[in-house]
PDB file of C-alpha atoms in Angstrom:
ATOM      1  CA  MET U 714      21.487  26.281  33.517  1.00  0.00           C
ATOM      2  CA  SER U 715      24.411  23.924  34.039  1.00  0.00           C
ATOM      3  CA  ILE U 716      24.240  20.157  33.401  1.00  0.00           C
ATOM      4  CA  PRO U 717      25.433  17.901  36.221  1.00  0.00           C
ATOM      5  CA  ASN U 718      28.725  16.107  35.579  1.00  0.00           C
ATOM      6  CA  GLY U 719      27.157  12.632  35.635  1.00  0.00           C
ATOM      7  CA  GLN U 720      24.481  13.601  33.103  1.00  0.00           C
ATOM      8  CA  ALA U 721      27.069  15.304  30.841  1.00  0.00           C
ATOM      9  CA  GLN U 722      29.263  12.181  30.851  1.00  0.00           C
ATOM     10  CA  GLY U 723      26.227  10.076  29.962  1.00  0.00           C
ATOM     11  CA  LEU U 724      25.440  12.327  26.985  1.00  0.00           C
ATOM     12  CA  VAL U 725      29.055  12.078  25.790  1.00  0.00           C
ATOM     13  CA  ARG U 726      28.957   8.264  26.071  1.00  0.00           C
ATOM     14  CA  GLN U 727      25.710   8.132  24.073  1.00  0.00           C
ATOM     15  CA  LYS U 728      27.198  10.397  21.411  1.00  0.00           C
ATOM     16  CA  ASN U 729      30.326   8.250  21.181  1.00  0.00           C
ATOM     17  CA  LYS U 730      28.210   5.064  20.939  1.00  0.00           C
ATOM     18  CA  ALA U 731      26.202   6.566  18.090  1.00  0.00           C
ATOM     19  CA  LYS U 732      29.413   7.589  16.340  1.00  0.00           C
ATOM     20  CA  TYR U 733      30.994   4.122  16.714  1.00  0.00           C
ATOM     21  CA  ARG U 734      27.731   2.486  15.573  1.00  0.00           C
ATOM     22  CA  GLY U 735      27.809   4.659  12.470  1.00  0.00           C
ATOM     23  CA  TRP U 736      31.415   3.687  11.767  1.00  0.00           C
ATOM     24  CA  LEU U 737      30.581   0.000  12.242  1.00  0.00           C
ATOM     25  CA  CYS U 738      27.657   0.218   9.792  1.00  0.00           C
ATOM     26  CA  ALA U 739      29.867   2.002   7.247  1.00  0.00           C
ATOM     27  CA  TYR U 740      32.610  -0.652   7.531  1.00  0.00           C
ATOM     28  CA  LEU U 741      30.025  -3.449   7.218  1.00  0.00           C
ATOM     29  CA  PHE U 742      28.626  -1.893   4.036  1.00  0.00           C
ATOM     30  CA  ILE U 743      32.015  -1.531   2.360  1.00  0.00           C
ATOM     31  CA  ALA U 744      33.368  -4.846   3.684  1.00  0.00           C
ATOM     32  CA  PRO U 745      32.180  -7.005   0.718  1.00  0.00           C
ATOM     33  CA  LEU U 746      33.794  -4.630  -1.772  1.00  0.00           C
ATOM     34  CA  MET U 747      37.036  -4.371   0.218  1.00  0.00           C
ATOM     35  CA  ILE U 748      37.217  -8.167   0.677  1.00  0.00           C
ATOM     36  CA  GLY U 749      36.656  -8.636  -3.069  1.00  0.00           C
ATOM     37  CA  LEU U 750      39.350  -6.075  -3.911  1.00  0.00           C
ATOM     38  CA  ILE U 751      41.864  -7.633  -1.517  1.00  0.00           C
ATOM     39  CA  VAL U 752      41.196 -11.260  -2.531  1.00  0.00           C
ATOM     40  CA  PHE U 753      40.788 -10.847  -6.295  1.00  0.00           C
ATOM     41  CA  TYR U 754      42.995  -7.833  -7.080  1.00  0.00           C
ATOM     42  CA  ILE U 755      45.493  -6.769  -4.408  1.00  0.00           C
ATOM     43  CA  ILE U 756      46.745 -10.214  -3.331  1.00  0.00           C
ATOM     44  CA  PRO U 757      47.086 -11.520  -6.940  1.00  0.00           C
ATOM     45  CA  PHE U 758      48.886  -8.303  -7.892  1.00  0.00           C
ATOM     46  CA  ILE U 759      51.395  -8.635  -5.035  1.00  0.00           C
ATOM     47  CA  GLN U 760      51.793 -12.320  -5.926  1.00  0.00           C
ATOM     48  CA  SER U 761      52.475 -11.425  -9.574  1.00  0.00           C
ATOM     49  CA  VAL U 762      55.140  -8.907  -8.553  1.00  0.00           C
ATOM     50  CA  LEU U 763      56.857 -11.529  -6.398  1.00  0.00           C
ATOM     51  CA  TYR U 764      56.535 -14.215  -9.107  1.00  0.00           C
ATOM     52  CA  SER U 765      58.124 -11.886 -11.667  1.00  0.00           C
ATOM     53  CA  PHE U 766      61.456 -12.311  -9.822  1.00  0.00           C
ATOM     54  CA  THR U 767      61.229 -16.108  -9.774  1.00  0.00           C
ATOM     55  CA  ASP U 768      61.360 -19.142 -12.021  1.00  0.00           C
ATOM     56  CA  ILE U 769      58.347 -21.368 -11.329  1.00  0.00           C
ATOM     57  CA  ASP U 770      58.477 -25.031 -12.364  1.00  0.00           C
ATOM     58  CA  SER U 771      55.580 -27.364 -13.225  1.00  0.00           C
ATOM     59  CA  PHE U 772      55.074 -28.178  -9.532  1.00  0.00           C
ATOM     60  CA  ASN U 773      54.743 -24.473  -8.632  1.00  0.00           C
ATOM     61  CA  ASN U 774      58.128 -24.426  -6.894  1.00  0.00           C
ATOM     62  CA  ALA U 775      59.511 -20.890  -7.156  1.00  0.00           C
ATOM     63  CA  THR U 776      63.240 -20.144  -7.384  1.00  0.00           C
ATOM     64  CA  PHE U 777      64.447 -16.555  -6.987  1.00  0.00           C
ATOM     65  CA  ILE U 778      66.264 -15.411 -10.156  1.00  0.00           C
ATOM     66  CA  GLY U 779      66.357 -11.655  -9.624  1.00  0.00           C
ATOM     67  CA  MET U 780      65.795  -9.525 -12.748  1.00  0.00           C
ATOM     68  CA  ALA U 781      66.325 -12.384 -15.220  1.00  0.00           C
ATOM     69  CA  ASN U 782      62.675 -12.395 -16.366  1.00  0.00           C
ATOM     70  CA  TYR U 783      62.789  -8.658 -17.041  1.00  0.00           C
ATOM     71  CA  GLN U 784      66.115  -8.942 -18.892  1.00  0.00           C
ATOM     72  CA  LYS U 785      64.628 -11.709 -21.029  1.00  0.00           C
ATOM     73  CA  MET U 786      61.464  -9.671 -21.617  1.00  0.00           C
ATOM     74  CA  PHE U 787      63.301  -6.612 -22.948  1.00  0.00           C
ATOM     75  CA  THR U 788      65.287  -8.753 -25.410  1.00  0.00           C
ATOM     76  CA  ASP U 789      62.318 -10.858 -26.509  1.00  0.00           C
ATOM     77  CA  PRO U 790      61.145 -10.040 -30.098  1.00  0.00           C
ATOM     78  CA  ASP U 791      57.699 -11.445 -29.202  1.00  0.00           C
ATOM     79  CA  MET U 792      57.405  -8.869 -26.434  1.00  0.00           C
ATOM     80  CA  TRP U 793      58.137  -5.893 -28.704  1.00  0.00           C
ATOM     81  CA  ARG U 794      55.883  -7.200 -31.466  1.00  0.00           C
ATOM     82  CA  SER U 795      53.075  -7.667 -28.925  1.00  0.00           C
ATOM     83  CA  LEU U 796      53.683  -4.194 -27.488  1.00  0.00           C
ATOM     84  CA  GLY U 797      53.592  -2.710 -30.998  1.00  0.00           C
ATOM     85  CA  ASN U 798      50.300  -4.470 -31.748  1.00  0.00           C
ATOM     86  CA  THR U 799      48.826  -3.274 -28.449  1.00  0.00           C
ATOM     87  CA  LEU U 800      49.889   0.332 -29.071  1.00  0.00           C
ATOM     88  CA  LEU U 801      48.504   0.158 -32.617  1.00  0.00           C
ATOM     89  CA  TRP U 802      45.210  -1.136 -31.209  1.00  0.00           C
ATOM     90  CA  VAL U 803      45.007   1.754 -28.721  1.00  0.00           C
ATOM     91  CA  VAL U 804      46.043   4.437 -31.231  1.00  0.00           C
ATOM     92  CA  ILE U 805      43.546   3.282 -33.879  1.00  0.00           C
ATOM     93  CA  THR U 806      40.524   1.999 -31.950  1.00  0.00           C
ATOM     94  CA  VAL U 807      40.330   4.538 -29.107  1.00  0.00           C
ATOM     95  CA  PRO U 808      40.052   7.817 -31.109  1.00  0.00           C
ATOM     96  CA  ILE U 809      37.904   6.284 -33.864  1.00  0.00           C
ATOM     97  CA  GLY U 810      35.675   4.546 -31.312  1.00  0.00           C
ATOM     98  CA  ILE U 811      35.188   7.704 -29.239  1.00  0.00           C
ATOM     99  CA  LEU U 812      34.525   9.837 -32.331  1.00  0.00           C
ATOM    100  CA  LEU U 813      31.876   7.426 -33.638  1.00  0.00           C
ATOM    101  CA  SER U 814      30.336   7.112 -30.161  1.00  0.00           C
ATOM    102  CA  LEU U 815      30.187  10.903 -29.888  1.00  0.00           C
ATOM    103  CA  ILE U 816      28.477  11.249 -33.272  1.00  0.00           C
ATOM    104  CA  VAL U 817      25.917   8.545 -32.456  1.00  0.00           C
ATOM    105  CA  ALA U 818      25.282  10.010 -28.986  1.00  0.00           C
ATOM    106  CA  ALA U 819      24.743  13.478 -30.487  1.00  0.00           C
ATOM    107  CA  LEU U 820      22.269  12.063 -33.031  1.00  0.00           C
ATOM    108  CA  LEU U 821      20.398  10.115 -30.360  1.00  0.00           C
ATOM    109  CA  ASN U 822      20.262  13.227 -28.185  1.00  0.00           C
ATOM    110  CA  THR U 823      18.026  14.918 -30.756  1.00  0.00           C
ATOM    111  CA  ASN U 824      14.284  14.497 -31.113  1.00  0.00           C
ATOM    112  CA  ILE U 825      14.229  11.658 -33.621  1.00  0.00           C
ATOM    113  CA  LYS U 826      11.610   8.940 -33.830  1.00  0.00           C
ATOM    114  CA  GLY U 827      12.456   5.549 -32.340  1.00  0.00           C
ATOM    115  CA  LYS U 828      15.533   6.772 -30.459  1.00  0.00           C
ATOM    116  CA  SER U 829      14.875   4.299 -27.619  1.00  0.00           C
ATOM    117  CA  ALA U 830      15.068   1.441 -30.142  1.00  0.00           C
ATOM    118  CA  TYR U 831      18.289   2.848 -31.607  1.00  0.00           C
ATOM    119  CA  ARG U 832      19.833   3.165 -28.139  1.00  0.00           C
ATOM    120  CA  THR U 833      18.952  -0.457 -27.402  1.00  0.00           C
ATOM    121  CA  LEU U 834      20.400  -1.644 -30.709  1.00  0.00           C
ATOM    122  CA  TYR U 835      23.647   0.250 -30.205  1.00  0.00           C
ATOM    123  CA  PHE U 836      23.976  -1.055 -26.638  1.00  0.00           C
ATOM    124  CA  LEU U 837      23.289  -4.706 -27.544  1.00  0.00           C
ATOM    125  CA  PRO U 838      26.971  -5.581 -28.282  1.00  0.00           C
ATOM    126  CA  VAL U 839      27.869  -4.515 -24.731  1.00  0.00           C
ATOM    127  CA  VAL U 840      25.557  -7.105 -23.174  1.00  0.00           C
ATOM    128  CA  THR U 841      26.368  -9.794 -25.725  1.00  0.00           C
ATOM    129  CA  MET U 842      28.982 -12.412 -24.900  1.00  0.00           C
ATOM    130  CA  PRO U 843      32.310 -11.818 -26.688  1.00  0.00           C
ATOM    131  CA  ALA U 844      32.218 -15.450 -27.851  1.00  0.00           C
ATOM    132  CA  ALA U 845      28.939 -14.840 -29.706  1.00  0.00           C
ATOM    133  CA  ILE U 846      30.280 -11.617 -31.224  1.00  0.00           C
ATOM    134  CA  ALA U 847      33.432 -13.405 -32.361  1.00  0.00           C
ATOM    135  CA  MET U 848      31.426 -16.209 -33.988  1.00  0.00           C
ATOM    136  CA  VAL U 849      29.219 -13.798 -35.943  1.00  0.00           C
ATOM    137  CA  TRP U 850      32.140 -11.705 -37.196  1.00  0.00           C
ATOM    138  CA  LYS U 851      34.193 -14.786 -38.061  1.00  0.00           C
ATOM    139  CA  TRP U 852      31.290 -15.839 -40.248  1.00  0.00           C
ATOM    140  CA  ILE U 853      31.100 -12.383 -41.857  1.00  0.00           C
ATOM    141  CA  PHE U 854      34.864 -12.359 -42.564  1.00  0.00           C
ATOM    142  CA  ASN U 855      35.041 -15.989 -43.655  1.00  0.00           C
ATOM    143  CA  GLY U 856      37.196 -16.349 -46.774  1.00  0.00           C
ATOM    144  CA  GLN U 857      34.963 -18.942 -48.481  1.00  0.00           C
ATOM    145  CA  PHE U 858      31.355 -18.069 -47.717  1.00  0.00           C
ATOM    146  CA  GLY U 859      31.545 -14.832 -45.696  1.00  0.00           C
ATOM    147  CA  ILE U 860      29.081 -12.013 -46.348  1.00  0.00           C
ATOM    148  CA  LEU U 861      31.889  -9.482 -46.797  1.00  0.00           C
ATOM    149  CA  ASN U 862      33.437 -11.384 -49.706  1.00  0.00           C
ATOM    150  CA  GLN U 863      30.017 -11.913 -51.306  1.00  0.00           C
ATOM    151  CA  PHE U 864      29.317  -8.183 -51.056  1.00  0.00           C
ATOM    152  CA  LEU U 865      32.728  -7.231 -52.485  1.00  0.00           C
ATOM    153  CA  ALA U 866      32.227  -9.719 -55.338  1.00  0.00           C
ATOM    154  CA  LEU U 867      29.354  -7.516 -56.562  1.00  0.00           C
ATOM    155  CA  PHE U 868      31.979  -4.872 -57.366  1.00  0.00           C
ATOM    156  CA  GLY U 869      34.456  -7.329 -58.862  1.00  0.00           C
ATOM    157  CA  ILE U 870      36.765  -7.314 -55.826  1.00  0.00           C
ATOM    158  CA  PRO U 871      38.431 -10.724 -55.298  1.00  0.00           C
ATOM    159  CA  ALA U 872      37.822 -12.676 -52.093  1.00  0.00           C
ATOM    160  CA  HIS U 873      40.300 -12.578 -49.215  1.00  0.00           C
ATOM    161  CA  ASN U 874      40.913 -14.654 -46.129  1.00  0.00           C
ATOM    162  CA  TRP U 875      40.380 -11.634 -43.901  1.00  0.00           C
ATOM    163  CA  ILE U 876      41.124 -13.196 -40.504  1.00  0.00           C
ATOM    164  CA  THR U 877      43.785 -15.701 -41.519  1.00  0.00           C
ATOM    165  CA  ASP U 878      45.913 -13.402 -43.677  1.00  0.00           C
ATOM    166  CA  PRO U 879      48.478 -11.621 -41.434  1.00  0.00           C
ATOM    167  CA  LYS U 880      48.156  -8.475 -43.605  1.00  0.00           C
ATOM    168  CA  TYR U 881      44.446  -8.011 -42.864  1.00  0.00           C
ATOM    169  CA  ALA U 882      43.645  -9.971 -39.693  1.00  0.00           C
ATOM    170  CA  PHE U 883      44.549  -7.333 -37.101  1.00  0.00           C
ATOM    171  CA  TRP U 884      42.665  -4.585 -38.966  1.00  0.00           C
ATOM    172  CA  MET U 885      39.571  -6.768 -39.229  1.00  0.00           C
ATOM    173  CA  VAL U 886      39.638  -7.480 -35.508  1.00  0.00           C
ATOM    174  CA  MET U 887      40.062  -3.764 -34.797  1.00  0.00           C
ATOM    175  CA  ILE U 888      36.825  -3.101 -36.698  1.00  0.00           C
ATOM    176  CA  VAL U 889      35.084  -5.558 -34.389  1.00  0.00           C
ATOM    177  CA  GLY U 890      36.709  -3.941 -31.342  1.00  0.00           C
ATOM    178  CA  ILE U 891      35.488  -0.473 -32.355  1.00  0.00           C
ATOM    179  CA  TRP U 892      31.989  -1.773 -33.061  1.00  0.00           C
ATOM    180  CA  SER U 893      31.682  -3.715 -29.797  1.00  0.00           C
ATOM    181  CA  ALA U 894      32.893  -0.831 -27.579  1.00  0.00           C
ATOM    182  CA  MET U 895      30.851   1.876 -29.280  1.00  0.00           C
ATOM    183  CA  GLY U 896      27.575   1.143 -27.457  1.00  0.00           C
ATOM    184  CA  TYR U 897      29.042   1.513 -23.953  1.00  0.00           C
ATOM    185  CA  ASN U 898      30.838   4.770 -24.781  1.00  0.00           C
ATOM    186  CA  MET U 899      27.727   6.068 -26.538  1.00  0.00           C
ATOM    187  CA  VAL U 900      25.571   5.534 -23.433  1.00  0.00           C
ATOM    188  CA  ILE U 901      28.101   7.312 -21.191  1.00  0.00           C
ATOM    189  CA  LEU U 902      28.411  10.274 -23.578  1.00  0.00           C
ATOM    190  CA  LEU U 903      24.645  10.438 -24.064  1.00  0.00           C
ATOM    191  CA  ALA U 904      24.150  10.598 -20.288  1.00  0.00           C
ATOM    192  CA  GLY U 905      26.712  13.418 -20.169  1.00  0.00           C
ATOM    193  CA  MET U 906      24.886  15.342 -22.908  1.00  0.00           C
ATOM    194  CA  GLN U 907      21.547  14.965 -21.158  1.00  0.00           C
ATOM    195  CA  GLY U 908      23.090  16.356 -17.970  1.00  0.00           C
ATOM    196  CA  ILE U 909      23.831  19.693 -19.682  1.00  0.00           C
ATOM    197  CA  SER U 910      21.288  22.318 -18.697  1.00  0.00           C
ATOM    198  CA  GLY U 911      18.914  23.437 -21.460  1.00  0.00           C
ATOM    199  CA  SER U 912      19.419  27.071 -20.443  1.00  0.00           C
ATOM    200  CA  TYR U 913      22.830  27.075 -22.176  1.00  0.00           C
ATOM    201  CA  TYR U 914      21.195  26.108 -25.467  1.00  0.00           C
ATOM    202  CA  GLU U 915      18.420  28.670 -24.997  1.00  0.00           C
ATOM    203  CA  VAL U 916      20.973  31.453 -24.551  1.00  0.00           C
ATOM    204  CA  ALA U 917      23.016  30.192 -27.538  1.00  0.00           C
ATOM    205  CA  SER U 918      19.854  30.024 -29.657  1.00  0.00           C
ATOM    206  CA  ILE U 919      18.863  33.582 -28.704  1.00  0.00           C
ATOM    207  CA  GLU U 920      22.327  34.749 -29.727  1.00  0.00           C
ATOM    208  CA  GLY U 921      21.834  33.141 -33.141  1.00  0.00           C
ATOM    209  CA  ALA U 922      23.968  29.997 -32.831  1.00  0.00           C
ATOM    210  CA  ASN U 923      22.976  27.191 -35.210  1.00  0.00           C
ATOM    211  CA  PRO U 924      22.938  23.509 -34.084  1.00  0.00           C
ATOM    212  CA  PHE U 925      26.558  22.933 -35.194  1.00  0.00           C
ATOM    213  CA  GLN U 926      27.780  26.015 -33.346  1.00  0.00           C
ATOM    214  CA  GLN U 927      25.809  24.938 -30.255  1.00  0.00           C
ATOM    215  CA  PHE U 928      27.471  21.520 -30.421  1.00  0.00           C
ATOM    216  CA  PHE U 929      31.015  22.871 -30.677  1.00  0.00           C
ATOM    217  CA  LYS U 930      30.570  25.906 -28.403  1.00  0.00           C
ATOM    218  CA  VAL U 931      28.246  24.464 -25.732  1.00  0.00           C
ATOM    219  CA  THR U 932      28.040  20.664 -25.838  1.00  0.00           C
ATOM    220  CA  LEU U 933      31.696  19.772 -26.355  1.00  0.00           C
ATOM    221  CA  PRO U 934      33.172  22.089 -23.668  1.00  0.00           C
ATOM    222  CA  LEU U 935      30.608  20.959 -21.080  1.00  0.00           C
ATOM    223  CA  LEU U 936      31.045  17.323 -22.097  1.00  0.00           C
ATOM    224  CA  THR U 937      34.807  17.261 -21.482  1.00  0.00           C
ATOM    225  CA  PRO U 938      34.569  15.589 -18.004  1.00  0.00           C
ATOM    226  CA  THR U 939      32.576  12.730 -19.571  1.00  0.00           C
ATOM    227  CA  LEU U 940      34.915  12.601 -22.561  1.00  0.00           C
ATOM    228  CA  PHE U 941      37.879  12.378 -20.201  1.00  0.00           C
ATOM    229  CA  PHE U 942      36.294   9.439 -18.372  1.00  0.00           C
ATOM    230  CA  VAL U 943      35.543   7.661 -21.654  1.00  0.00           C
ATOM    231  CA  LEU U 944      39.086   8.325 -22.926  1.00  0.00           C
ATOM    232  CA  LEU U 945      40.654   7.065 -19.696  1.00  0.00           C
ATOM    233  CA  THR U 946      38.647   3.833 -19.567  1.00  0.00           C
ATOM    234  CA  SER U 947      38.974   3.220 -23.323  1.00  0.00           C
ATOM    235  CA  ILE U 948      42.777   3.445 -23.211  1.00  0.00           C
ATOM    236  CA  ILE U 949      42.954   1.100 -20.216  1.00  0.00           C
ATOM    237  CA  SER U 950      40.611  -1.360 -21.976  1.00  0.00           C
ATOM    238  CA  GLY U 951      42.663  -1.014 -25.150  1.00  0.00           C
ATOM    239  CA  PHE U 952      45.849  -2.064 -23.383  1.00  0.00           C
ATOM    240  CA  GLN U 953      43.986  -5.027 -21.874  1.00  0.00           C
ATOM    241  CA  VAL U 954      42.445  -6.274 -25.126  1.00  0.00           C
ATOM    242  CA  PHE U 955      42.371 -10.062 -25.224  1.00  0.00           C
ATOM    243  CA  ASP U 956      39.061 -11.875 -25.635  1.00  0.00           C
ATOM    244  CA  ILE U 957      37.930 -10.677 -29.072  1.00  0.00           C
ATOM    245  CA  ILE U 958      41.326 -11.313 -30.689  1.00  0.00           C
ATOM    246  CA  TYR U 959      41.838 -14.615 -28.910  1.00  0.00           C
ATOM    247  CA  MET U 960      38.464 -15.952 -30.025  1.00  0.00           C
ATOM    248  CA  MET U 961      38.562 -14.648 -33.585  1.00  0.00           C
ATOM    249  CA  ILE U 962      42.162 -15.634 -34.326  1.00  0.00           C
ATOM    250  CA  GLY U 963      42.801 -19.246 -33.347  1.00  0.00           C
ATOM    251  CA  LYS U 964      46.147 -20.475 -32.044  1.00  0.00           C
ATOM    252  CA  GLY U 965      46.741 -22.400 -35.264  1.00  0.00           C
ATOM    253  CA  SER U 966      46.006 -19.412 -37.485  1.00  0.00           C
ATOM    254  CA  PRO U 967      48.864 -18.033 -39.625  1.00  0.00           C
ATOM    255  CA  ALA U 968      47.790 -14.583 -38.378  1.00  0.00           C
ATOM    256  CA  TYR U 969      48.187 -15.424 -34.689  1.00  0.00           C
ATOM    257  CA  GLU U 970      51.672 -13.938 -34.318  1.00  0.00           C
ATOM    258  CA  SER U 971      50.768 -10.735 -36.162  1.00  0.00           C
ATOM    259  CA  THR U 972      47.730 -10.142 -33.927  1.00  0.00           C
ATOM    260  CA  GLN U 973      49.250 -11.054 -30.571  1.00  0.00           C
ATOM    261  CA  THR U 974      48.898  -8.354 -27.890  1.00  0.00           C
ATOM    262  CA  ILE U 975      50.653  -8.072 -24.527  1.00  0.00           C
ATOM    263  CA  LEU U 976      47.813  -9.769 -22.664  1.00  0.00           C
ATOM    264  CA  MET U 977      47.837 -12.626 -25.180  1.00  0.00           C
ATOM    265  CA  LEU U 978      51.596 -12.952 -24.677  1.00  0.00           C
ATOM    266  CA  TYR U 979      50.968 -13.126 -20.916  1.00  0.00           C
ATOM    267  CA  TYR U 980      48.289 -15.814 -21.367  1.00  0.00           C
ATOM    268  CA  ARG U 981      50.461 -17.809 -23.735  1.00  0.00           C
ATOM    269  CA  ASN U 982      53.403 -17.893 -21.333  1.00  0.00           C
ATOM    270  CA  ALA U 983      51.334 -18.485 -18.193  1.00  0.00           C
ATOM    271  CA  PHE U 984      49.034 -21.229 -19.469  1.00  0.00           C
ATOM    272  CA  ASP U 985      50.443 -22.647 -22.727  1.00  0.00           C
ATOM    273  CA  TYR U 986      54.142 -22.667 -21.772  1.00  0.00           C
ATOM    274  CA  SER U 987      53.692 -22.838 -17.949  1.00  0.00           C
ATOM    275  CA  ASN U 988      56.249 -20.033 -17.680  1.00  0.00           C
ATOM    276  CA  LYS U 989      54.522 -18.173 -14.872  1.00  0.00           C
ATOM    277  CA  GLY U 990      57.540 -16.171 -13.738  1.00  0.00           C
ATOM    278  CA  TYR U 991      58.047 -14.633 -17.174  1.00  0.00           C
ATOM    279  CA  ALA U 992      54.278 -14.132 -17.589  1.00  0.00           C
ATOM    280  CA  SER U 993      54.200 -12.268 -14.262  1.00  0.00           C
ATOM    281  CA  ALA U 994      56.980  -9.969 -15.473  1.00  0.00           C
ATOM    282  CA  VAL U 995      54.910  -9.212 -18.603  1.00  0.00           C
ATOM    283  CA  ALA U 996      51.850  -8.479 -16.424  1.00  0.00           C
ATOM    284  CA  VAL U 997      53.827  -6.136 -14.162  1.00  0.00           C
ATOM    285  CA  PHE U 998      55.256  -4.330 -17.211  1.00  0.00           C
ATOM    286  CA  LEU U 999      51.732  -3.879 -18.618  1.00  0.00           C
ATOM    287  CA  PHE U1000      50.575  -2.530 -15.242  1.00  0.00           C
ATOM    288  CA  LEU U1001      53.409   0.016 -15.219  1.00  0.00           C
ATOM    289  CA  ILE U1002      52.585   1.169 -18.767  1.00  0.00           C
ATOM    290  CA  ILE U1003      48.934   1.729 -17.849  1.00  0.00           C
ATOM    291  CA  LEU U1004      49.921   3.424 -14.579  1.00  0.00           C
ATOM    292  CA  VAL U1005      52.258   5.903 -16.310  1.00  0.00           C
ATOM    293  CA  ILE U1006      49.786   6.704 -19.113  1.00  0.00           C
ATOM    294  CA  THR U1007      46.963   7.186 -16.610  1.00  0.00           C
ATOM    295  CA  ALA U1008      49.136   9.463 -14.462  1.00  0.00           C
ATOM    296  CA  VAL U1009      50.044  11.555 -17.532  1.00  0.00           C
ATOM    297  CA  GLN U1010      46.369  11.793 -18.485  1.00  0.00           C
ATOM    298  CA  MET U1011      45.418  12.883 -14.967  1.00  0.00           C
ATOM    299  CA  LYS U1012      48.070  15.587 -15.158  1.00  0.00           C
ATOM    300  CA  LEU U1013      47.133  16.817 -18.635  1.00  0.00           C
ATOM    301  CA  GLN U1014      43.361  16.775 -18.057  1.00  0.00           C
ATOM    302  CA  LYS U1015      43.656  20.054 -16.138  1.00  0.00           C
ATOM    303  CA  LYS U1016      44.450  21.765 -19.448  1.00  0.00           C
ATOM    304  CA  TRP U1017      41.397  20.646 -21.429  1.00  0.00           C
ATOM    305  CA  VAL U1018      38.708  19.318 -19.077  1.00  0.00           C
ATOM    306  CA  ASN U1019      36.149  21.906 -18.011  1.00  0.00           C
ATOM    307  CA  TYR U1020      34.578  21.168 -14.618  1.00  0.00           C
ATOM    308  CA  ASP U1021      32.704  24.483 -14.358  1.00  0.00           C
TER     309      ASP U1021
END
């Protein structure tokens, strides 16, 4: 039975209307996110790239100076010291933080009593303001009345000014960074572990694998997609470290220079020295570093991440 031409055209129009209505609804749903991305990320990024080729005075008048900011940046000792501190932060805090998070997640994935309370306690630093965390740890590391010095005194170890001595300050702040990031990574890894089917463990148990063998032969291989996500986000966060160091190490501290990271160098130039052109060049350089490292990770993940 054939459909008359007029009726067929009407059906096509109705189908097209439904399709366009679906598209409109989809665009309306993603519009807030896209507007936020454009206004708060894409436009400021483009602006930073343009500013990096200019010299901006106190009245925000920009003068094009070509690559001068980048030439200055690559000959600036502050820049290389900040880059070294940032790389040290990433190399030390990321692997240690992920390893500790993995151990805690594996322990909390077992049938222990009060594991909900432990999960809450470990996650608390994630929902606590960095300012509050910095205040508590500054008190712990205080050179005169800090708990750490009082504890070490029990063993005859002399007191130190842990966060004002350039030899110790950065290492002390790294301890805080590892501690504060551990809860978030632990929750992600724990969710990944709980997504692994129990049938794998049943088969491994039947074949005589003990809990350690099950962890290394079953859990770790199947957890690699989650581990990759945690590694990727931890490295990006590591390169962007700012708040904890900035709040624990004051500007007047003798340890400020030895703990300065790239983002702190950016902040210092943009807001303390009003050198926005140079600060923009630093921000663009940091973006390129993260972009290259992320691209390398995306390429290498095919060799060790198991998506089966």
